[in-house]
mmCIF file of C-alpha atoms and ligand atoms in Angstrom:
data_model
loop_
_atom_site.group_PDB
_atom_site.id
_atom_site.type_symbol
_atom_site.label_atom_id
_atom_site.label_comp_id
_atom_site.label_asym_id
_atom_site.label_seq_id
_atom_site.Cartn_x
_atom_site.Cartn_y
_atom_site.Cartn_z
ATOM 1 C CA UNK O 132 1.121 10.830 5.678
ATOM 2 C CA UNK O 133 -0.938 7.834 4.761
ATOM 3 C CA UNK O 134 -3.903 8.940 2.425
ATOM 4 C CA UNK O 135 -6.577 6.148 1.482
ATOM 5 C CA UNK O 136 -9.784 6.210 -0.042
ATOM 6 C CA UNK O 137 -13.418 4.459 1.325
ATOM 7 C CA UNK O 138 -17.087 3.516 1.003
ATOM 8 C CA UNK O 139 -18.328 1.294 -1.923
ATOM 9 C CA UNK O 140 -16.826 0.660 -5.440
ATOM 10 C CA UNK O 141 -17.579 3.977 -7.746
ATOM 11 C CA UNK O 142 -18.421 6.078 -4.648
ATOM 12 C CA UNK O 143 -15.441 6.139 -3.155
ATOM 13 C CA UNK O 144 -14.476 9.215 -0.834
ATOM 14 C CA UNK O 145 -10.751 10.480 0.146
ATOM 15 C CA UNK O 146 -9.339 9.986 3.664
ATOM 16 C CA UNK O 147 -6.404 10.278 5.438
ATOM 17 C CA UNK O 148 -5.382 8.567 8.835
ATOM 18 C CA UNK O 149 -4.670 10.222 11.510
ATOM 19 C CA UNK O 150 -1.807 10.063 14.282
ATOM 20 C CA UNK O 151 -4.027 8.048 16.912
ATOM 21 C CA UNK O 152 -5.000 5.412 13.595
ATOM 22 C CA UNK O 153 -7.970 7.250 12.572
ATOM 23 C CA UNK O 154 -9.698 7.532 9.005
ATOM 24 C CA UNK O 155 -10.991 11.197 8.480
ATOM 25 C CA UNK O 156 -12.735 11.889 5.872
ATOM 26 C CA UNK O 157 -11.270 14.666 3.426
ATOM 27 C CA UNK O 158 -13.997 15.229 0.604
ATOM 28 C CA UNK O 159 -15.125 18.655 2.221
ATOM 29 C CA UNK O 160 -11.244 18.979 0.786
ATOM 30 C CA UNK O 161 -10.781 17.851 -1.750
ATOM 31 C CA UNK O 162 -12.630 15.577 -4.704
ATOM 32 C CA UNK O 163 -10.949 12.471 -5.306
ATOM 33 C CA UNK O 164 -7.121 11.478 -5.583
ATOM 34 C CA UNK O 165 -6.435 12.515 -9.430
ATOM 35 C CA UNK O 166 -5.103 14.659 -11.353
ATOM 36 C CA UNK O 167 -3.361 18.034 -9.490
ATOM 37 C CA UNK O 168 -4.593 16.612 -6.196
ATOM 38 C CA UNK O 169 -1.904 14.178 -6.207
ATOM 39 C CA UNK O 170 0.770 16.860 -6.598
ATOM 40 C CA UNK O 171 3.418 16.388 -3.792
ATOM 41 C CA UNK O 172 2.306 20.355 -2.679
ATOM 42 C CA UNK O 173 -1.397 19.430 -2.503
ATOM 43 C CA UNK O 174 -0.785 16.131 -0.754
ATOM 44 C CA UNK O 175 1.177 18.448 1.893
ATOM 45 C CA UNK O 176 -1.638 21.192 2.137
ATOM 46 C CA UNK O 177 -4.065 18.265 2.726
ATOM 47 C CA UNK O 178 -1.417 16.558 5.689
ATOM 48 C CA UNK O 179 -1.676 19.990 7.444
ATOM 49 C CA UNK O 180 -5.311 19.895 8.556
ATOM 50 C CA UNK O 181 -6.172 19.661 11.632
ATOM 51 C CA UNK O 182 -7.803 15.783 11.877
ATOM 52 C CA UNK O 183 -9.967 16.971 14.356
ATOM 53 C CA UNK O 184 -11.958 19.085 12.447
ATOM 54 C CA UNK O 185 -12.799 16.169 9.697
ATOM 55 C CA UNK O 186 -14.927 13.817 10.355
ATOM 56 C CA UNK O 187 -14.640 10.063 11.356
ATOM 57 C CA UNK O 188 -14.102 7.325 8.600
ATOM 58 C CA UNK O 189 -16.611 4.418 9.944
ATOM 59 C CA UNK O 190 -14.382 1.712 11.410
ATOM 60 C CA UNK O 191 -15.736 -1.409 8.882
ATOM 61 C CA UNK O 192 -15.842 1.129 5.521
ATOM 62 C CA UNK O 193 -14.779 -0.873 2.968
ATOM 63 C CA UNK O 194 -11.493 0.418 1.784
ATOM 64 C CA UNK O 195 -11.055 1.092 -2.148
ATOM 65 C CA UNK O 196 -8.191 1.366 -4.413
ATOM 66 C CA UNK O 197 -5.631 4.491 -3.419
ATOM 67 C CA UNK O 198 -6.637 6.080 -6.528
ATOM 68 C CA UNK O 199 -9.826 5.716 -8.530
ATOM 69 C CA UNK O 200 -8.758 5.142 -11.663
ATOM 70 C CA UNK O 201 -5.711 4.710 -13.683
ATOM 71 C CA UNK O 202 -4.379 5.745 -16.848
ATOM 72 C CA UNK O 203 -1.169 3.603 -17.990
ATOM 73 C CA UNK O 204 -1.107 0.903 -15.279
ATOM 74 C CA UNK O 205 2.664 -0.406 -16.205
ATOM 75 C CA UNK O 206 4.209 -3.387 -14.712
ATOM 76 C CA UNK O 207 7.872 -4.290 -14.306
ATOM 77 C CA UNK O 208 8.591 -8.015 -15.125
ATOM 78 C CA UNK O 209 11.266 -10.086 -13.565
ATOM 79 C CA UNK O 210 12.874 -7.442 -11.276
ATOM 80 C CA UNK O 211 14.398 -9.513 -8.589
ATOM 81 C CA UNK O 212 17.598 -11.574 -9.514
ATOM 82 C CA UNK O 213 15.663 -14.620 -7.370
ATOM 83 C CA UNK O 214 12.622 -14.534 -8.715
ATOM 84 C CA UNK O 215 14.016 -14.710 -12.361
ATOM 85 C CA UNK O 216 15.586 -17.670 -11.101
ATOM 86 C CA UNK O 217 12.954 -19.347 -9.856
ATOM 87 C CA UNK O 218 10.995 -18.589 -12.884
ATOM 88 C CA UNK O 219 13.927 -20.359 -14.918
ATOM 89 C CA UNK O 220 14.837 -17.135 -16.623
ATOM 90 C CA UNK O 221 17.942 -14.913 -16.987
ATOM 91 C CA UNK O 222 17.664 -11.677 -15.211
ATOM 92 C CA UNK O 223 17.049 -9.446 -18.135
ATOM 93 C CA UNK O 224 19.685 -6.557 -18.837
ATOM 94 C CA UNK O 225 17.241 -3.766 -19.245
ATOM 95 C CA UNK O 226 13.647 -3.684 -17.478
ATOM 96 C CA UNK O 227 11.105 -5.907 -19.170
ATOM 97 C CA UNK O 228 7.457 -3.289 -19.207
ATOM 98 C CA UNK O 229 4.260 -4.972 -19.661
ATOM 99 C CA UNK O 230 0.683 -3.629 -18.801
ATOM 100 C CA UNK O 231 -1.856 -3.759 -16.118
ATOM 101 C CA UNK O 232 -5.234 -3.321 -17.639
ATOM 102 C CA UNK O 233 -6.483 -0.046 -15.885
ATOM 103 C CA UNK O 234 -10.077 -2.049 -15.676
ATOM 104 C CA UNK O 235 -7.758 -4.546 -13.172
ATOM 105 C CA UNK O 236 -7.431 -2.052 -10.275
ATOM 106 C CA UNK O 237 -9.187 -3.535 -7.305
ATOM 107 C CA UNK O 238 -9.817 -2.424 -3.242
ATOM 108 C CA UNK O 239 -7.037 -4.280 -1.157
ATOM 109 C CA UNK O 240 -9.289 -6.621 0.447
ATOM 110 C CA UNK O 241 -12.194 -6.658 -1.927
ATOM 111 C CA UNK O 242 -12.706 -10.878 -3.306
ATOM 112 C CA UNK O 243 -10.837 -11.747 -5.767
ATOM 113 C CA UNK O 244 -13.044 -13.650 -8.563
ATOM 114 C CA UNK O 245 -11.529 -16.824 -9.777
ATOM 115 C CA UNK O 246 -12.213 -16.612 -13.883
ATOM 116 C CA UNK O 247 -13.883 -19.925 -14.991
ATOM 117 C CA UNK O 248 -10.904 -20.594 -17.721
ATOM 118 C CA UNK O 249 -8.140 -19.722 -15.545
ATOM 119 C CA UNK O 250 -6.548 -22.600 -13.974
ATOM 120 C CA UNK O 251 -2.702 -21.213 -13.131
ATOM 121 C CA UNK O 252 -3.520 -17.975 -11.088
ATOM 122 C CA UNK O 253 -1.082 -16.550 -9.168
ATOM 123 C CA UNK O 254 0.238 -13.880 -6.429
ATOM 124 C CA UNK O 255 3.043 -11.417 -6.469
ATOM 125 C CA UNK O 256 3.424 -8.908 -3.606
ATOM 126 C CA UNK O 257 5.002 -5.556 -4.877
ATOM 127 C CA UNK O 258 5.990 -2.123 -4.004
ATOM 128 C CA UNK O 259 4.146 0.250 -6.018
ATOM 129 C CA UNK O 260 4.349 3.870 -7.197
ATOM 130 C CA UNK O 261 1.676 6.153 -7.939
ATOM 131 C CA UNK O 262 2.926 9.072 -10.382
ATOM 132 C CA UNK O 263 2.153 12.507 -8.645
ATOM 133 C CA UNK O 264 3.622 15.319 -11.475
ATOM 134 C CA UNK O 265 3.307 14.677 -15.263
ATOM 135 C CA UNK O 266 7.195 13.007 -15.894
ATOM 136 C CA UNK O 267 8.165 12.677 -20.017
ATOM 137 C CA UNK O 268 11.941 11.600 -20.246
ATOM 138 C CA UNK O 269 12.805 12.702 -16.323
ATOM 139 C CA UNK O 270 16.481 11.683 -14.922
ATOM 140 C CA UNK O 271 16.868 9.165 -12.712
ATOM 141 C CA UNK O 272 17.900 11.939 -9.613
ATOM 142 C CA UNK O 273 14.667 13.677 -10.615
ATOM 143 C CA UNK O 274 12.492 10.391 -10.287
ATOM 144 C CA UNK O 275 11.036 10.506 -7.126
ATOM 145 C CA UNK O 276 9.818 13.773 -7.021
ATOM 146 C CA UNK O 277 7.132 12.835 -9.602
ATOM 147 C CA UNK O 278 5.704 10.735 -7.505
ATOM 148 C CA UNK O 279 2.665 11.102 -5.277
ATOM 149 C CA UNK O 280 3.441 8.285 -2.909
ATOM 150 C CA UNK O 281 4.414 4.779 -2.527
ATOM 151 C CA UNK O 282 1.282 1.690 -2.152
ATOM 152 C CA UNK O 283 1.168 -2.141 -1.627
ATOM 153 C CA UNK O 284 0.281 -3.986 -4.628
ATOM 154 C CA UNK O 285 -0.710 -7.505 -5.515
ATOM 155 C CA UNK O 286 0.053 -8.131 -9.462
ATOM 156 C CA UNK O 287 -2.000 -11.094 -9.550
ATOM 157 C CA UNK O 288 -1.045 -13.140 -12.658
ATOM 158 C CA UNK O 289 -2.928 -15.928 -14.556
ATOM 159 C CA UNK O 290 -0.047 -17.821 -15.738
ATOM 160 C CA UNK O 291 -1.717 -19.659 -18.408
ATOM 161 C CA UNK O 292 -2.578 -16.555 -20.368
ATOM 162 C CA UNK O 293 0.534 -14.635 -19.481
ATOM 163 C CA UNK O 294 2.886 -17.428 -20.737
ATOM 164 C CA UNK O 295 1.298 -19.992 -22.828
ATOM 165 C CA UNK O 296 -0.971 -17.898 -25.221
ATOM 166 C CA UNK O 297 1.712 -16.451 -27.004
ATOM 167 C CA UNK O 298 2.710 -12.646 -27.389
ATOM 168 C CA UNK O 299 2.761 -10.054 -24.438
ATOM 169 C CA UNK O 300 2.031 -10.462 -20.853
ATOM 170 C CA UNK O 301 -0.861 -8.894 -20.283
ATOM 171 C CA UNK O 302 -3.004 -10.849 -21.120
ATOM 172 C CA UNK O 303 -2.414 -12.770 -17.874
ATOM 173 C CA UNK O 304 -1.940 -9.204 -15.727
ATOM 174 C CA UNK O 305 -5.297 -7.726 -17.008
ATOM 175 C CA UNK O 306 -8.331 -9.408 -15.729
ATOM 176 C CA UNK O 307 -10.837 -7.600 -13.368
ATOM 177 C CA UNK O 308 -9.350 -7.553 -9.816
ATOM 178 C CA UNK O 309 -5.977 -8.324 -10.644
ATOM 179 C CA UNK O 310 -4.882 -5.201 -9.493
ATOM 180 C CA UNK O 311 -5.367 -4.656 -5.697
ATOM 181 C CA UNK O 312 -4.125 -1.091 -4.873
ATOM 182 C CA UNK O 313 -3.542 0.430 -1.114
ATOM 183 C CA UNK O 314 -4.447 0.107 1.634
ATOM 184 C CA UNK O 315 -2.901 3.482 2.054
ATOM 185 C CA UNK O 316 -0.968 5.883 -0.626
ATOM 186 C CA UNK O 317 2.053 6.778 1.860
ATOM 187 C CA UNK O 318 4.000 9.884 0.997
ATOM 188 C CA UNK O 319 7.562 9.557 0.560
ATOM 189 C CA UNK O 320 8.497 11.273 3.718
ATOM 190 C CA UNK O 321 7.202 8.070 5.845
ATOM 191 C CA UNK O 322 9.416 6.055 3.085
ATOM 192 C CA UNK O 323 12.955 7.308 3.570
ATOM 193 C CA UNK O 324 14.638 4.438 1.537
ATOM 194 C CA UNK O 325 12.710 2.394 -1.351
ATOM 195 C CA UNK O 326 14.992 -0.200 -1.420
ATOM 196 C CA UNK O 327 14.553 -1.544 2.422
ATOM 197 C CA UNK O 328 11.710 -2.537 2.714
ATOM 198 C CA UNK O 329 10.264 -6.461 4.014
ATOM 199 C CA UNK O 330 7.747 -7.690 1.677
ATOM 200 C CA UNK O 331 5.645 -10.596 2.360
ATOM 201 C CA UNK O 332 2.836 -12.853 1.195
ATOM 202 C CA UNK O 333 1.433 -15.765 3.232
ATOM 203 C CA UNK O 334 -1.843 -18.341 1.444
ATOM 204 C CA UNK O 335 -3.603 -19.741 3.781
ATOM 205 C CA UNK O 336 -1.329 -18.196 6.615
ATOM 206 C CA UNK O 337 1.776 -20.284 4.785
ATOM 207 C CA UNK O 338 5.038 -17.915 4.333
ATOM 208 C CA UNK O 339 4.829 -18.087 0.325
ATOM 209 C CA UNK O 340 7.251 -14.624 -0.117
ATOM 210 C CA UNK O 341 9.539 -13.034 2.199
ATOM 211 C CA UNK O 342 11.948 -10.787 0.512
ATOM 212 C CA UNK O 343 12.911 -7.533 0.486
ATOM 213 C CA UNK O 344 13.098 -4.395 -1.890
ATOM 214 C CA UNK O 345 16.985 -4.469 -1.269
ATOM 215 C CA UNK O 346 17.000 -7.215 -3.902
ATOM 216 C CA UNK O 347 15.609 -5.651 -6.902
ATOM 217 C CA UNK O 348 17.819 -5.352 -10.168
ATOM 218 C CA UNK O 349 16.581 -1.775 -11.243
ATOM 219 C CA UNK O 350 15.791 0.276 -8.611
ATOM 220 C CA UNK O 351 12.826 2.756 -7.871
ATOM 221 C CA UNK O 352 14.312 5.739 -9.352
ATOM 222 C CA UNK O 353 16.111 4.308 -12.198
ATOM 223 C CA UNK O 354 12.361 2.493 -13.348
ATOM 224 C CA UNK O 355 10.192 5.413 -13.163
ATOM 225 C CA UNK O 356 13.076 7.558 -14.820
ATOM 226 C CA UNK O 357 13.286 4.233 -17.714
ATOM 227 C CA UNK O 358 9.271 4.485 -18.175
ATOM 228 C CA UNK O 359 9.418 7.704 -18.906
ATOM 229 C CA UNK O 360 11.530 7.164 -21.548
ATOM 230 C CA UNK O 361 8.646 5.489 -23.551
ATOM 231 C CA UNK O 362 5.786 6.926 -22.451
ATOM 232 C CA UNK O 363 4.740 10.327 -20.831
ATOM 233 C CA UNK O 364 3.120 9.727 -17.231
ATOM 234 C CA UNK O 365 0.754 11.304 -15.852
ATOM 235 C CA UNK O 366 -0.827 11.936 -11.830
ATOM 236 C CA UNK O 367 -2.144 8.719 -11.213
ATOM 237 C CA UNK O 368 -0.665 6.670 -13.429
ATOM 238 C CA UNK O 369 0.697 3.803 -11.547
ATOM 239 C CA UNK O 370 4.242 1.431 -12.145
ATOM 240 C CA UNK O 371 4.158 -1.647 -10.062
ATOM 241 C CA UNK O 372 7.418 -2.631 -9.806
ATOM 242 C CA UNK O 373 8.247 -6.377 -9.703
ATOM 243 C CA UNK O 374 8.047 -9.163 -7.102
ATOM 244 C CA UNK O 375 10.613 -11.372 -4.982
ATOM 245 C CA UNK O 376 10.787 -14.957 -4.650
ATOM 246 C CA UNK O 377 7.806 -17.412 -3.528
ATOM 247 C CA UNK O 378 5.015 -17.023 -6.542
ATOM 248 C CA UNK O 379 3.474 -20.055 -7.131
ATOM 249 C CA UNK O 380 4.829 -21.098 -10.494
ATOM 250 C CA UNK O 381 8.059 -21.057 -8.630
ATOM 251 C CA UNK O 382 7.187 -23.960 -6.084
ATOM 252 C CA UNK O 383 7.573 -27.629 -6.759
ATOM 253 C CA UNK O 384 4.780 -28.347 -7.338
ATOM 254 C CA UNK O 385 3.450 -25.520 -8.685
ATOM 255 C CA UNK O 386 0.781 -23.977 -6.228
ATOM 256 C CA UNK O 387 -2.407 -22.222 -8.388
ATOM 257 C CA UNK O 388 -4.795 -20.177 -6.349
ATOM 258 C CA UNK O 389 -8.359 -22.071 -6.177
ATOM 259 C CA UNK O 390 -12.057 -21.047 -4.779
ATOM 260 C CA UNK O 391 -11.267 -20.696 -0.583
ATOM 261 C CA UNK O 392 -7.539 -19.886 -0.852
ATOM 262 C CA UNK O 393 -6.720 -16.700 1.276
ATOM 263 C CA UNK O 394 -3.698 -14.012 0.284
ATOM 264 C CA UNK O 395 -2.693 -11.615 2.648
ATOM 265 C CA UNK O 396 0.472 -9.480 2.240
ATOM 266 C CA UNK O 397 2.465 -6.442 3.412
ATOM 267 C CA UNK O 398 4.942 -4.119 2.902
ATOM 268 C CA UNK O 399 6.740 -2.636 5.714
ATOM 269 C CA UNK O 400 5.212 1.036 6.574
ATOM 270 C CA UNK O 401 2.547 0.709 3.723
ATOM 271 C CA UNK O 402 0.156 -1.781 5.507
ATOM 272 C CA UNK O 403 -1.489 -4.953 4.762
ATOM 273 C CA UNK O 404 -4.206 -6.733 2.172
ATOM 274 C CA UNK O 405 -6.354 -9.542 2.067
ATOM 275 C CA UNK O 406 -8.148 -11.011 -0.865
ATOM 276 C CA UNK O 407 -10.155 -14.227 -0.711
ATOM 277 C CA UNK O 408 -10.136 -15.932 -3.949
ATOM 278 C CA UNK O 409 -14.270 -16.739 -4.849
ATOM 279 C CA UNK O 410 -16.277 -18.345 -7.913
ATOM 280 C CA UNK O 411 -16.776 -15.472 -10.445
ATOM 281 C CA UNK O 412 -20.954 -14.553 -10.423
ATOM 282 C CA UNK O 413 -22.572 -15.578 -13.398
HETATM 283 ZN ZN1 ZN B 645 4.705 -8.547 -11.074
#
């Protein structure tokens, strides 16, 4: 089942689509997608109504963010042999965490606002997981029940602060809409196998990425079952877990994002976003 949420930022209502493509709207069901509504069981209850009976999602609702808000927002860094490569660094042994600020997490096609001071901003298509049952040191074979569902993520990076401003990442993975989330939270029976799935990210309608979850270094299971090891998760925390090759720090020359440019990406099965990079207001 694909789940997604609509209707302006804050205000957001739940939704799921139905077999014939249609949004219906779910909040006579249920409140928002948090806490014990994003248990695997209550997912399932919600799947079983008849569509017919909700009503309608309007056809140009904005869509929001799969869930509406996030506790630990964790990123994996440098998870595809390639990309390390391109970004002239050795694949690490062990999976390199860094966070997402939770203030990052953006609609899928809502604008993306250019900060004045950033000058190397940049894309990364990747498969995320949104935690469904509280996991605290889980085994890897236990992962992927404690998750809700899978959703398309775009870990947009400002290099400049990640890399040249010394200490962690995040303070290049942080800044308000750098975390586009959905379209659709898709439950893992629509998902069969994590790790075969095309993945792709075009600017301006160029091919920039077009790899493929079969490449990453630390699979699904093995990163949410790592995480846990340092931090208990809970429903709706979110691990985005690392992109393939084609960012833009990786080109020669090296492609930033600038007022105009247009992203669009995909995942296969979990749908499609597109964020048009604008001035910031004010
Ligand atoms: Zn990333």
């Amino acid at each position: 089942m694909k789940f997604f949420r609509f209707g302006e930022p804050g205000s957001e209502r739940p939704a799921l689509l139905d077999k014939d493509g249609v949004g219906r709207d779910l909040s006579a069901h249920v409140d928002d997608f948090q806490g014990a509504a994003l248990h695997p069981a209550r997912l399932t209850e919600l799947a079983a109504l008849d569509p017919a009976g909700l009503p309608a999602v309007p056809d140009d609702a904005r869509i929001g963010p799969v869930v509406p808000r996030v506790g630990n927002f964790i990123g994996i860094g440098l998870n595809f042999a390639d990309h390390a490569a391109e970004s002239g660094l050795d694949a690490p042994s062990e999976p390199i965490l860094f966070n997402k600020a939770p203030s990052s997490l953006a609609g899928p096609n809502d604008a993306l606002e250019l900060p004045h001071e950033a000058k190397k901003t940049d894309w990364e298509v990747e498969l995320a997981v949104v935690i469904g049952v509280p996991a605290y040191r889980i085994t890897r074979a236990d992962a992927l029940s404690h998750i809700a569902g899978y959703a398309l993520c775009n870990d947009i990076s400002e290099r400049a602060f990640q890399i040249e401003r010394q200490g962690t990442w995040s303070k290049g993975k942080g800044l308000p809409g750098f975390g586009p989330l959905g379209p659709y939270l898709v439950t893992s029976d629509e998902i069969p196998d994590p790790q075969d799935l095309k993945m792709w990210l075009t600017l301006n309608g160029e091919v920039m990425q077009n790899g493929t979850t079969a490449t990453m270094i630390f699979p699904v299971d093995e990163l949410i079952a790592y995480v846990s090891h340092f931090m208990r998760l809970e429903p709706g925390d979110v691990i985005t877990t690392g992109t393939p090759p084609g960012v833009g720090m990786g080109r020669t020359p090296q492609r930033y994002l600038v007022h105009g440019d247009v992203m669009e990406l995909g995942i296969d099965g979990l749908g499609t976003q597109k964020q048009v990079c604008v001035a910031p207001k004010g």
